[in-house]
Amino acid sequence: MQDIILPLIVAAFVAASASLLGSFAILKRMALVGDALSHVALPGMALAILFKFDPFIGAISFLVFTVCGIWIIEYRSSLSLETIVGVFFTASLAIGALIMPEHDLIEALFGNITDLTIQESLASILLSAILIAAILSIYKKLTLNMVSQEIAQSIGINNKRLEFIFLLSFALAVALGIRFVGALLMGSLVIIPAASAKNIARSLTAFMAGSVFFGVIAAVFGIYFSHTYSLSPGPVFILISSLIFLSTLIMRQFRKL
Amino acid sequence: MKILEVKNLNIEINGNRILEDLNFDVNKSEVLAIIGPNGAGKTVLLKTLIGLVPYKGTISWQRGIKTGYVPQRMDIETDVPLTVKEFFHLRGISATDKKIAEVLEFVQLEPKILKKGFGEISIGQRQRVLVAWAVLSTPDVLLFDEPTADIDIAGQESIYKMLYHLQKNLGLTIILVSHDLNVVYRHAATVLCINRKNLCFGSPKDVLSTEQLMALYGGEKAFFQHNHKT
């Protein structure tokens, strides 16, 4: 039991930050950006493994580079973001899958948080806490930006800068979460808890709190069950999240009646 | 006293001329109505005045003027997890409960609306909430873009009543886009008619001749043709 306490705490923190971020990704209808970003992280991790440096560094540098690209495309060019995402990001997943040593590939695709060293675990907890604090400090501006960019700008909010900060936070959340659930399931870590909370929340506070709560619950039970039954934690987490989503969906239907 | 002076204003978006050589000014505590057919550039003009759109020419506001802006439409899901009260709190620390109660009274909304979802209230109610939100930080000028398609006549009428009530009580300067010529005649001190170019500017009685309106809206054709230019 003792050997899963640290992974439990790490998973709870990582899930809390990812699902808090996810609540804004849902509000901004950017649900698929998480998927796209996690694909980009893969070649970064592969290079890190090949050249023997920390995969987190590889992932985050590729992510930050991509986020700058997304931001520039959105503001400077007339190309459709979805096309770019659809083509280049899956291509980078393919490249990552080709250059990744085969025995590391499964872990990179599906994650394994129990493999983290103590230093890596502490760094993950610290970075997640920073991410949560950062989002909480700008959540009002983010919400206003989502409700109406024009109103936001009319009271002096710099929408472009705000969106850039949001994308950077997104990159950090993906880099943190990818060790837990892997590149294929990362998008779900961000989206499912928030989507579940949106089913039942009417206020912003309930939505944010609900999203974090569902994320943490799924993470804790995910680690616990995967440890008990020797399963991979990432997929177990996603399955529990999906069950939570289903139950909130049923609750929503009942409330409508 | 002039609160706003606009000279030789030109706006181009993606190579399309939207507005050409506009010249007008607005005095303190007066109501300026902007009229013109669909696609004339009215909304773009309002957005430009508050700095949302790049332009050529000069827009000079009197020093230290605070503006409040009410957009024409919002793309909001009906189940957005945000209550009206939370929407007010997004304004920051100026949104105290006392202040919110005060502005709600200005726009003639019941306090119980605070508990409702921001996406589930009617468009007319949302317009009032947006006006209340805009006056929360006591602006000097309110820029109001009329929602024409989504609100019934009675609803529009009561929003105008509320706006003039605000203008009287708070000494607000109001710049509004309107389709309703009745409203313009009754309440606006000055009217600016545009269709890409400045077609008329002055008091409604002086400038809104039948010929002028024919020129602006394309005469009787306006009833059959509805040009949707961008």
CSV table of C-alpha atoms in Angstrom, one decimal:
chain,number,residue,atom,x,y,z
A,1,MET,CA,0.0,0.0,0.0
A,2,GLN,CA,2.8,2.4,1.0
A,3,ASP,CA,4.4,2.3,-2.5
A,4,ILE,CA,1.3,3.8,-4.1
A,5,ILE,CA,0.9,6.8,-1.8
A,6,LEU,CA,3.3,9.0,-3.7
A,7,PRO,CA,1.8,8.0,-7.1
A,8,LEU,CA,-1.7,8.6,-5.6
A,9,ILE,CA,-0.8,12.2,-4.6
A,10,VAL,CA,0.9,12.9,-7.9
A,11,ALA,CA,-2.1,11.6,-9.8
A,12,ALA,CA,-4.5,13.7,-7.7
A,13,PHE,CA,-2.5,16.9,-8.3
A,14,VAL,CA,-2.0,16.2,-12.0
A,15,ALA,CA,-5.6,15.4,-12.5
A,16,ALA,CA,-6.7,18.4,-10.5
A,17,SER,CA,-4.7,20.8,-12.6
A,18,ALA,CA,-5.7,19.2,-15.9
A,19,SER,CA,-9.4,19.1,-15.1
A,20,LEU,CA,-9.4,22.7,-13.9
A,21,LEU,CA,-7.8,23.7,-17.1
A,22,GLY,CA,-10.3,21.4,-18.9
A,23,SER,CA,-13.2,23.4,-17.6
A,24,PHE,CA,-12.0,26.4,-19.6
A,25,ALA,CA,-11.1,24.3,-22.6
A,26,ILE,CA,-14.7,23.1,-22.6
A,27,LEU,CA,-16.1,26.7,-22.2
A,28,LYS,CA,-13.9,27.9,-25.0
A,29,ARG,CA,-14.8,24.9,-27.2
A,30,MET,CA,-11.2,23.9,-27.5
A,31,ALA,CA,-11.8,20.3,-26.4
A,32,LEU,CA,-9.7,18.8,-29.1
A,33,VAL,CA,-6.6,21.0,-28.6
A,34,GLY,CA,-5.7,18.7,-25.7
A,35,ASP,CA,-5.6,15.7,-28.0
A,36,ALA,CA,-3.6,17.5,-30.6
A,37,LEU,CA,-1.1,18.8,-28.1
A,38,SER,CA,-0.5,15.4,-26.6
A,39,HIS,CA,0.3,14.0,-30.1
A,40,VAL,CA,3.0,16.7,-30.5
A,41,ALA,CA,4.5,15.8,-27.2
A,42,LEU,CA,5.3,12.3,-28.4
A,43,PRO,CA,8.3,13.0,-30.8
A,44,GLY,CA,9.7,15.3,-28.0
A,45,MET,CA,9.6,12.4,-25.6
A,46,ALA,CA,11.1,10.0,-28.2
A,47,LEU,CA,14.1,12.3,-28.8
A,48,ALA,CA,14.6,12.6,-25.0
A,49,ILE,CA,14.6,8.9,-24.6
A,50,LEU,CA,17.0,8.5,-27.6
A,51,PHE,CA,19.4,11.1,-26.3
A,52,LYS,CA,18.9,10.2,-22.7
A,53,PHE,CA,17.5,13.4,-21.2
A,54,ASP,CA,14.4,13.9,-19.2
A,55,PRO,CA,11.2,13.1,-21.3
A,56,PHE,CA,9.4,15.9,-19.5
A,57,ILE,CA,11.9,18.4,-21.0
A,58,GLY,CA,11.5,16.9,-24.4
A,59,ALA,CA,7.7,17.0,-24.2
A,60,ILE,CA,7.5,20.6,-22.8
A,61,SER,CA,9.8,22.1,-25.4
A,62,PHE,CA,7.9,20.6,-28.3
A,63,LEU,CA,4.7,21.7,-26.7
A,64,VAL,CA,5.7,25.3,-26.1
A,65,PHE,CA,7.0,25.5,-29.7
A,66,THR,CA,3.6,24.1,-31.0
A,67,VAL,CA,1.6,26.4,-28.8
A,68,CYS,CA,3.4,29.4,-30.2
A,69,GLY,CA,2.6,28.1,-33.7
A,70,ILE,CA,-1.1,27.6,-32.9
A,71,TRP,CA,-1.3,31.1,-31.5
A,72,ILE,CA,0.4,32.7,-34.5
A,73,ILE,CA,-1.7,30.7,-37.0
A,74,GLU,CA,-4.8,31.9,-35.1
A,75,TYR,CA,-3.9,35.5,-35.2
A,76,ARG,CA,-1.7,36.0,-38.3
A,77,SER,CA,-2.9,33.7,-41.0
A,78,SER,CA,-6.1,32.9,-42.7
A,79,LEU,CA,-5.4,29.1,-42.6
A,80,SER,CA,-7.9,27.0,-40.7
A,81,LEU,CA,-6.6,25.9,-37.4
A,82,GLU,CA,-8.5,22.6,-37.6
A,83,THR,CA,-6.9,21.6,-40.9
A,84,ILE,CA,-3.4,22.3,-39.5
A,85,VAL,CA,-4.2,20.4,-36.3
A,86,GLY,CA,-5.6,17.5,-38.3
A,87,VAL,CA,-2.7,17.1,-40.6
A,88,PHE,CA,0.5,18.1,-38.7
A,89,PHE,CA,-0.4,16.9,-35.3
A,90,THR,CA,-1.2,13.4,-36.3
A,91,ALA,CA,1.9,13.4,-38.5
A,92,SER,CA,4.0,14.3,-35.4
A,93,LEU,CA,2.3,11.4,-33.6
A,94,ALA,CA,3.4,9.1,-36.5
A,95,ILE,CA,7.0,10.5,-36.3
A,96,GLY,CA,7.1,10.0,-32.6
A,97,ALA,CA,5.8,6.4,-32.9
A,98,LEU,CA,8.5,5.7,-35.5
A,99,ILE,CA,11.5,7.1,-33.6
A,100,MET,CA,10.5,6.0,-30.2
A,101,PRO,CA,12.3,2.8,-29.0
A,102,GLU,CA,9.7,0.1,-29.2
A,103,HIS,CA,9.8,-1.0,-25.5
A,104,ASP,CA,9.1,2.7,-24.5
A,105,LEU,CA,6.4,3.2,-27.0
A,106,ILE,CA,3.5,1.5,-25.1
A,107,GLU,CA,4.4,3.5,-22.0
A,108,ALA,CA,4.5,6.8,-23.9
A,109,LEU,CA,1.2,6.0,-25.5
A,110,PHE,CA,-0.6,4.9,-22.4
A,111,GLY,CA,1.5,6.3,-19.6
A,112,ASN,CA,2.8,4.9,-16.3
A,113,ILE,CA,2.8,7.2,-13.4
A,114,THR,CA,4.1,4.5,-10.9
A,115,ASP,CA,7.5,4.7,-12.7
A,116,LEU,CA,8.2,8.2,-11.6
A,117,THR,CA,11.2,8.8,-9.4
A,118,ILE,CA,10.8,10.8,-6.1
A,119,GLN,CA,12.3,13.9,-7.7
A,120,GLU,CA,10.0,13.6,-10.7
A,121,SER,CA,7.0,13.1,-8.5
A,122,LEU,CA,7.8,16.1,-6.3
A,123,ALA,CA,8.4,18.2,-9.4
A,124,SER,CA,5.0,17.1,-10.9
A,125,ILE,CA,3.2,18.0,-7.6
A,126,LEU,CA,4.9,21.4,-7.5
A,127,LEU,CA,4.3,22.3,-11.1
A,128,SER,CA,0.6,21.2,-10.9
A,129,ALA,CA,0.2,23.4,-7.8
A,130,ILE,CA,1.7,26.3,-9.8
A,131,LEU,CA,-0.6,25.6,-12.7
A,132,ILE,CA,-3.7,25.6,-10.5
A,133,ALA,CA,-2.7,28.9,-8.9
A,134,ALA,CA,-2.0,30.4,-12.3
A,135,ILE,CA,-5.5,29.4,-13.6
A,136,LEU,CA,-7.3,30.6,-10.5
A,137,SER,CA,-5.6,34.0,-10.8
A,138,ILE,CA,-6.9,34.5,-14.3
A,139,TYR,CA,-10.2,32.6,-14.3
A,140,LYS,CA,-12.4,35.7,-14.3
A,141,LYS,CA,-10.7,37.1,-17.3
A,142,LEU,CA,-10.8,33.7,-19.1
A,143,THR,CA,-14.5,33.4,-18.5
A,144,LEU,CA,-15.2,36.9,-19.7
A,145,ASN,CA,-13.1,36.3,-22.8
A,146,MET,CA,-15.2,33.2,-23.4
A,147,VAL,CA,-18.5,35.0,-22.9
A,148,SER,CA,-17.6,37.9,-25.2
A,149,GLN,CA,-14.2,38.9,-26.5
A,150,GLU,CA,-15.5,42.4,-27.2
A,151,ILE,CA,-16.7,43.1,-23.7
A,152,ALA,CA,-13.4,41.7,-22.4
A,153,GLN,CA,-11.4,44.0,-24.6
A,154,SER,CA,-13.7,47.0,-23.9
A,155,ILE,CA,-12.6,46.8,-20.2
A,156,GLY,CA,-9.0,46.6,-21.1
A,157,ILE,CA,-8.3,42.8,-21.1
A,158,ASN,CA,-5.7,41.9,-23.7
A,159,ASN,CA,-7.4,38.8,-25.3
A,160,LYS,CA,-4.4,37.8,-27.3
A,161,ARG,CA,-2.1,37.7,-24.4
A,162,LEU,CA,-4.7,36.0,-22.3
A,163,GLU,CA,-5.1,33.2,-24.9
A,164,PHE,CA,-1.4,32.8,-25.1
A,165,ILE,CA,-1.1,32.3,-21.4
A,166,PHE,CA,-4.0,29.8,-21.6
A,167,LEU,CA,-2.3,27.8,-24.3
A,168,LEU,CA,1.0,27.8,-22.4
A,169,SER,CA,-0.9,26.5,-19.3
A,170,PHE,CA,-2.4,23.9,-21.6
A,171,ALA,CA,1.0,22.8,-22.8
A,172,LEU,CA,2.2,22.5,-19.2
A,173,ALA,CA,-0.9,20.4,-18.2
A,174,VAL,CA,-0.3,18.1,-21.1
A,175,ALA,CA,3.4,17.7,-20.3
A,176,LEU,CA,2.5,16.8,-16.7
A,177,GLY,CA,-0.4,14.5,-17.5
A,178,ILE,CA,1.3,12.6,-20.3
A,179,ARG,CA,3.3,10.5,-17.9
A,180,PHE,CA,0.1,9.6,-16.1
A,181,VAL,CA,-2.3,8.6,-18.9
A,182,GLY,CA,0.0,8.7,-22.0
A,183,ALA,CA,-0.2,10.5,-25.3
A,184,LEU,CA,-3.3,8.7,-26.6
A,185,LEU,CA,-5.5,9.3,-23.6
A,186,MET,CA,-4.3,12.8,-22.5
A,187,GLY,CA,-7.1,14.6,-24.2
A,188,SER,CA,-9.6,12.7,-22.0
A,189,LEU,CA,-7.8,13.6,-18.8
A,190,VAL,CA,-8.4,17.3,-19.7
A,191,ILE,CA,-11.9,16.9,-21.1
A,192,ILE,CA,-13.9,14.1,-19.4
A,193,PRO,CA,-14.0,15.5,-15.8
A,194,ALA,CA,-15.0,19.0,-17.1
A,195,ALA,CA,-17.6,17.6,-19.5
A,196,SER,CA,-19.1,15.6,-16.5
A,197,ALA,CA,-19.2,18.7,-14.3
A,198,LYS,CA,-20.9,20.7,-17.1
A,199,ASN,CA,-23.7,18.1,-17.2
A,200,ILE,CA,-24.8,19.0,-13.7
A,201,ALA,CA,-23.4,22.4,-12.8
A,202,ARG,CA,-25.3,25.6,-13.3
A,203,SER,CA,-22.8,28.0,-11.7
A,204,LEU,CA,-19.2,28.6,-12.6
A,205,THR,CA,-18.0,27.8,-9.1
A,206,ALA,CA,-19.8,24.5,-9.1
A,207,PHE,CA,-18.5,23.7,-12.6
A,208,MET,CA,-14.9,24.4,-11.7
A,209,ALA,CA,-15.1,22.6,-8.3
A,210,GLY,CA,-17.0,19.7,-9.8
A,211,SER,CA,-14.5,19.2,-12.6
A,212,VAL,CA,-11.6,19.1,-10.2
A,213,PHE,CA,-13.5,16.8,-7.8
A,214,PHE,CA,-14.3,14.3,-10.6
A,215,GLY,CA,-10.8,14.4,-11.9
A,216,VAL,CA,-9.3,13.7,-8.5
A,217,ILE,CA,-11.8,11.0,-7.7
A,218,ALA,CA,-11.1,9.2,-11.0
A,219,ALA,CA,-7.3,9.6,-10.5
A,220,VAL,CA,-7.2,8.2,-7.0
A,221,PHE,CA,-9.5,5.3,-7.8
A,222,GLY,CA,-7.6,4.7,-11.0
A,223,ILE,CA,-4.3,4.4,-9.3
A,224,TYR,CA,-5.8,2.2,-6.5
A,225,PHE,CA,-7.5,-0.3,-8.8
A,226,SER,CA,-4.6,-0.4,-11.3
A,227,HIS,CA,-2.3,-1.2,-8.4
A,228,THR,CA,-4.6,-3.8,-6.8
A,229,TYR,CA,-5.3,-5.6,-10.1
A,230,SER,CA,-1.9,-4.9,-11.8
A,231,LEU,CA,-3.4,-2.9,-14.6
A,232,SER,CA,-2.1,0.2,-16.5
A,233,PRO,CA,-3.3,3.2,-14.5
A,234,GLY,CA,-4.0,5.5,-17.5
A,235,PRO,CA,-6.8,3.4,-19.2
A,236,VAL,CA,-8.3,2.6,-15.8
A,237,PHE,CA,-8.5,6.3,-15.0
A,238,ILE,CA,-10.2,7.0,-18.3
A,239,LEU,CA,-12.7,4.2,-17.8
A,240,ILE,CA,-13.6,5.5,-14.3
A,241,SER,CA,-13.9,9.1,-15.7
A,242,SER,CA,-16.2,7.8,-18.5
A,243,LEU,CA,-18.4,6.1,-15.9
A,244,ILE,CA,-18.7,9.3,-14.0
A,245,PHE,CA,-19.6,11.1,-17.2
A,246,LEU,CA,-22.3,8.6,-17.9
A,247,SER,CA,-23.8,9.0,-14.5
A,248,THR,CA,-23.8,12.8,-14.7
A,249,LEU,CA,-25.5,12.5,-18.1
A,250,ILE,CA,-28.2,10.4,-16.6
A,251,MET,CA,-28.6,12.9,-13.8
A,252,ARG,CA,-28.9,15.7,-16.3
A,253,GLN,CA,-31.7,13.8,-18.2
A,254,PHE,CA,-33.6,13.2,-15.0
A,255,ARG,CA,-33.3,16.9,-14.0
A,256,LYS,CA,-34.7,17.9,-17.4
A,257,LEU,CA,-37.9,15.8,-16.9
B,1,MET,CA,-18.7,70.4,-24.5
B,2,LYS,CA,-17.3,67.9,-27.0
B,3,ILE,CA,-16.7,64.4,-25.5
B,4,LEU,CA,-15.8,62.8,-28.8
B,5,GLU,CA,-14.4,64.1,-32.1
B,6,VAL,CA,-14.0,61.9,-35.2
B,7,LYS,CA,-12.2,63.1,-38.2
B,8,ASN,CA,-11.6,61.5,-41.6
B,9,LEU,CA,-12.2,58.0,-40.2
B,10,ASN,CA,-11.5,55.2,-42.7
B,11,ILE,CA,-11.8,51.5,-42.0
B,12,GLU,CA,-10.7,48.7,-44.1
B,13,ILE,CA,-11.1,45.0,-43.2
B,14,ASN,CA,-9.3,42.4,-45.3
B,15,GLY,CA,-9.0,44.9,-48.2
B,16,ASN,CA,-12.8,45.8,-48.1
B,17,ARG,CA,-13.7,49.4,-47.5
B,18,ILE,CA,-16.1,49.4,-44.6
B,19,LEU,CA,-16.3,53.1,-43.8
B,20,GLU,CA,-15.1,56.1,-45.7
B,21,ASP,CA,-14.2,59.6,-44.5
B,22,LEU,CA,-16.6,59.8,-41.5
B,23,ASN,CA,-16.7,63.1,-39.6
B,24,PHE,CA,-18.8,63.7,-36.5
B,25,ASP,CA,-18.7,64.7,-32.9
B,26,VAL,CA,-20.7,64.0,-29.7
B,27,ASN,CA,-21.4,66.4,-26.9
B,28,LYS,CA,-21.5,65.5,-23.2
B,29,SER,CA,-24.9,64.0,-22.0
B,30,GLU,CA,-26.4,63.8,-25.4
B,31,VAL,CA,-27.8,60.9,-27.4
B,32,LEU,CA,-26.3,60.2,-30.8
B,33,ALA,CA,-28.2,57.7,-32.9
B,34,ILE,CA,-26.4,55.9,-35.7
B,35,ILE,CA,-28.7,54.7,-38.5
B,36,GLY,CA,-28.2,53.0,-41.8
B,37,PRO,CA,-29.2,49.8,-43.7
B,38,ASN,CA,-27.8,46.4,-42.9
B,39,GLY,CA,-24.2,46.1,-43.7
B,40,ALA,CA,-23.7,49.9,-43.6
B,41,GLY,CA,-20.9,49.5,-41.0
B,42,LYS,CA,-22.8,50.6,-37.9
B,43,THR,CA,-21.5,47.8,-35.6
B,44,VAL,CA,-18.0,48.2,-37.0
B,45,LEU,CA,-18.1,51.9,-36.2
B,46,LEU,CA,-19.1,51.3,-32.6
B,47,LYS,CA,-16.4,48.7,-32.2
B,48,THR,CA,-13.9,51.1,-33.7
B,49,LEU,CA,-14.8,53.8,-31.3
B,50,ILE,CA,-13.8,51.7,-28.3
B,51,GLY,CA,-10.6,50.5,-30.0
B,52,LEU,CA,-11.5,47.0,-31.1
B,53,VAL,CA,-10.9,47.6,-34.8
B,54,PRO,CA,-7.8,49.2,-36.5
B,55,TYR,CA,-8.5,52.4,-38.4
B,56,LYS,CA,-7.1,55.4,-40.2
B,57,GLY,CA,-8.0,59.0,-39.2
B,58,THR,CA,-8.5,60.4,-35.8
B,59,ILE,CA,-10.8,59.4,-33.0
B,60,SER,CA,-10.3,61.7,-30.0
B,61,TRP,CA,-12.1,61.1,-26.8
B,62,GLN,CA,-12.0,63.7,-24.1
B,63,ARG,CA,-9.3,62.9,-21.6
B,64,GLY,CA,-10.1,60.4,-18.9
B,65,ILE,CA,-13.4,59.3,-20.4
B,66,LYS,CA,-14.6,55.8,-19.4
B,67,THR,CA,-16.8,53.9,-21.8
B,68,GLY,CA,-19.2,51.0,-21.4
B,69,TYR,CA,-20.0,48.8,-24.3
B,70,VAL,CA,-23.1,46.6,-25.0
B,71,PRO,CA,-22.6,44.3,-27.9
B,72,GLN,CA,-25.3,43.4,-30.4
B,73,ARG,CA,-25.3,39.7,-30.0
B,74,MET,CA,-23.5,37.0,-28.0
B,75,ASP,CA,-22.9,33.4,-28.9
B,76,ILE,CA,-23.8,31.8,-25.6
B,77,GLU,CA,-25.0,28.2,-25.0
B,78,THR,CA,-28.2,28.0,-23.1
B,79,ASP,CA,-26.7,25.7,-20.5
B,80,VAL,CA,-23.5,27.7,-19.9
B,81,PRO,CA,-22.5,27.1,-16.3
B,82,LEU,CA,-22.5,30.8,-15.2
B,83,THR,CA,-25.1,32.5,-13.2
B,84,VAL,CA,-26.1,36.2,-13.7
B,85,LYS,CA,-24.6,37.0,-10.4
B,86,GLU,CA,-21.3,35.4,-11.3
B,87,PHE,CA,-21.3,37.3,-14.6
B,88,PHE,CA,-21.5,40.5,-12.6
B,89,HIS,CA,-18.6,39.4,-10.4
B,90,LEU,CA,-16.4,38.9,-13.5
B,91,ARG,CA,-16.2,42.7,-13.6
B,92,GLY,CA,-13.8,42.5,-10.6
B,93,ILE,CA,-13.8,44.2,-7.3
B,94,SER,CA,-16.1,47.0,-8.3
B,95,ALA,CA,-18.9,44.5,-8.3
B,96,THR,CA,-20.0,44.6,-4.7
B,97,ASP,CA,-23.5,43.2,-3.8
B,98,LYS,CA,-24.7,46.7,-3.0
B,99,LYS,CA,-23.5,48.1,-6.3
B,100,ILE,CA,-25.1,45.1,-8.2
B,101,ALA,CA,-28.4,45.7,-6.5
B,102,GLU,CA,-28.2,49.4,-7.5
B,103,VAL,CA,-27.5,48.8,-11.2
B,104,LEU,CA,-30.2,46.1,-11.4
B,105,GLU,CA,-32.6,48.7,-10.2
B,106,PHE,CA,-31.4,51.1,-12.9
B,107,VAL,CA,-32.2,48.6,-15.6
B,108,GLN,CA,-35.5,47.6,-13.9
B,109,LEU,CA,-34.7,43.9,-13.3
B,110,GLU,CA,-35.7,41.9,-10.3
B,111,PRO,CA,-33.0,40.8,-7.9
B,112,LYS,CA,-34.1,37.2,-8.3
B,113,ILE,CA,-32.5,37.2,-11.8
B,114,LEU,CA,-29.1,37.0,-10.2
B,115,LYS,CA,-29.7,33.3,-9.4
B,116,LYS,CA,-30.7,32.4,-13.0
B,117,GLY,CA,-28.3,31.0,-15.6
B,118,PHE,CA,-26.7,33.6,-17.9
B,119,GLY,CA,-27.6,31.5,-20.9
B,120,GLU,CA,-31.2,30.8,-19.9
B,121,ILE,CA,-32.5,34.4,-19.5
B,122,SER,CA,-34.3,36.0,-22.5
B,123,ILE,CA,-32.4,38.1,-25.0
B,124,GLY,CA,-34.2,41.2,-23.7
B,125,GLN,CA,-33.2,40.4,-20.1
B,126,ARG,CA,-29.7,39.7,-21.2
B,127,GLN,CA,-29.5,43.1,-22.9
B,128,ARG,CA,-30.5,44.7,-19.6
B,129,VAL,CA,-28.0,42.7,-17.7
B,130,LEU,CA,-25.3,43.8,-20.2
B,131,VAL,CA,-26.3,47.4,-19.8
B,132,ALA,CA,-26.2,47.0,-16.0
B,133,TRP,CA,-22.8,45.4,-16.3
B,134,ALA,CA,-21.6,48.3,-18.4
B,135,VAL,CA,-22.8,50.9,-16.0
B,136,LEU,CA,-21.4,49.0,-13.0
B,137,SER,CA,-18.1,50.9,-13.2
B,138,THR,CA,-19.9,54.3,-13.7
B,139,PRO,CA,-18.9,55.1,-17.3
B,140,ASP,CA,-19.3,58.5,-18.9
B,141,VAL,CA,-20.4,57.1,-22.2
B,142,LEU,CA,-22.5,54.1,-23.1
B,143,LEU,CA,-22.2,52.5,-26.5
B,144,PHE,CA,-25.2,50.4,-27.3
B,145,ASP,CA,-25.5,48.2,-30.3
B,146,GLU,CA,-29.2,47.5,-30.8
B,147,PRO,CA,-30.2,43.8,-31.3
B,148,THR,CA,-32.7,44.1,-34.1
B,149,ALA,CA,-33.5,40.6,-35.2
B,150,ASP,CA,-33.8,38.9,-31.9
B,151,ILE,CA,-36.1,41.2,-29.8
B,152,ASP,CA,-39.8,42.1,-30.3
B,153,ILE,CA,-41.0,45.6,-30.6
B,154,ALA,CA,-42.3,45.9,-27.1
B,155,GLY,CA,-39.0,44.6,-25.7
B,156,GLN,CA,-37.1,47.2,-27.7
B,157,GLU,CA,-39.4,49.9,-26.6
B,158,SER,CA,-38.8,49.1,-22.9
B,159,ILE,CA,-35.1,48.9,-23.4
B,160,TYR,CA,-35.1,52.4,-24.9
B,161,LYS,CA,-37.2,53.7,-22.0
B,162,MET,CA,-34.6,52.3,-19.7
B,163,LEU,CA,-31.7,53.8,-21.6
B,164,TYR,CA,-33.2,57.3,-21.4
B,165,HIS,CA,-34.0,56.9,-17.8
B,166,LEU,CA,-30.3,56.1,-17.4
B,167,GLN,CA,-29.2,59.1,-19.4
B,168,LYS,CA,-31.4,61.4,-17.4
B,169,ASN,CA,-30.4,60.1,-14.0
B,170,LEU,CA,-26.7,59.4,-14.5
B,171,GLY,CA,-26.0,62.1,-17.1
B,172,LEU,CA,-24.6,59.5,-19.4
B,173,THR,CA,-23.7,60.2,-23.0
B,174,ILE,CA,-25.2,57.5,-25.2
B,175,ILE,CA,-24.1,56.5,-28.6
B,176,LEU,CA,-26.5,53.9,-30.0
B,177,VAL,CA,-27.2,52.0,-33.2
B,178,SER,CA,-30.8,52.0,-34.0
B,179,HIS,CA,-33.2,50.8,-36.7
B,180,ASP,CA,-36.2,52.5,-35.3
B,181,LEU,CA,-36.7,56.0,-36.7
B,182,ASN,CA,-39.4,56.7,-34.2
B,183,VAL,CA,-36.9,56.3,-31.4
B,184,VAL,CA,-34.5,58.5,-33.2
B,185,TYR,CA,-37.0,61.3,-33.7
B,186,ARG,CA,-38.1,61.2,-30.1
B,187,HIS,CA,-34.9,60.8,-28.2
B,188,ALA,CA,-31.8,61.5,-30.1
B,189,ALA,CA,-30.3,65.0,-30.1
B,190,THR,CA,-28.2,64.1,-33.2
B,191,VAL,CA,-28.3,61.5,-35.8
B,192,LEU,CA,-25.6,60.1,-37.9
B,193,CYS,CA,-26.7,58.3,-41.1
B,194,ILE,CA,-24.2,56.1,-42.7
B,195,ASN,CA,-24.0,53.7,-45.6
B,196,ARG,CA,-20.2,53.3,-45.8
B,197,LYS,CA,-20.0,57.0,-46.2
B,198,ASN,CA,-21.3,59.8,-44.1
B,199,LEU,CA,-24.7,60.6,-45.5
B,200,CYS,CA,-26.1,63.0,-43.0
B,201,PHE,CA,-25.2,64.4,-39.6
B,202,GLY,CA,-27.3,66.7,-37.5
B,203,SER,CA,-30.5,66.9,-35.5
B,204,PRO,CA,-33.1,64.4,-36.7
B,205,LYS,CA,-35.6,67.1,-37.7
B,206,ASP,CA,-33.1,68.9,-39.9
B,207,VAL,CA,-31.4,66.0,-41.6
B,208,LEU,CA,-33.9,63.2,-41.9
B,209,SER,CA,-35.8,64.4,-44.9
B,210,THR,CA,-37.7,61.9,-47.0
B,211,GLU,CA,-35.1,62.3,-49.8
B,212,GLN,CA,-32.4,61.7,-47.3
B,213,LEU,CA,-34.1,58.5,-46.1
B,214,MET,CA,-34.6,57.4,-49.7
B,215,ALA,CA,-31.0,57.9,-50.4
B,216,LEU,CA,-30.0,56.0,-47.2
B,217,TYR,CA,-32.3,53.0,-47.5
B,218,GLY,CA,-32.6,53.0,-51.3
B,219,GLY,CA,-36.2,54.3,-51.4
B,220,GLU,CA,-39.1,51.9,-51.9
B,221,LYS,CA,-36.7,49.3,-53.0
B,222,ALA,CA,-35.7,48.8,-49.4
B,223,PHE,CA,-38.9,46.9,-48.8
B,224,PHE,CA,-38.0,44.3,-51.4
B,225,GLN,CA,-34.2,44.3,-51.3
B,226,HIS,CA,-32.3,43.6,-48.2
B,227,ASN,CA,-28.7,43.9,-49.0
B,228,HIS,CA,-26.4,41.8,-46.7
B,229,LYS,CA,-23.0,43.3,-47.4
B,230,THR,CA,-20.2,42.6,-44.9
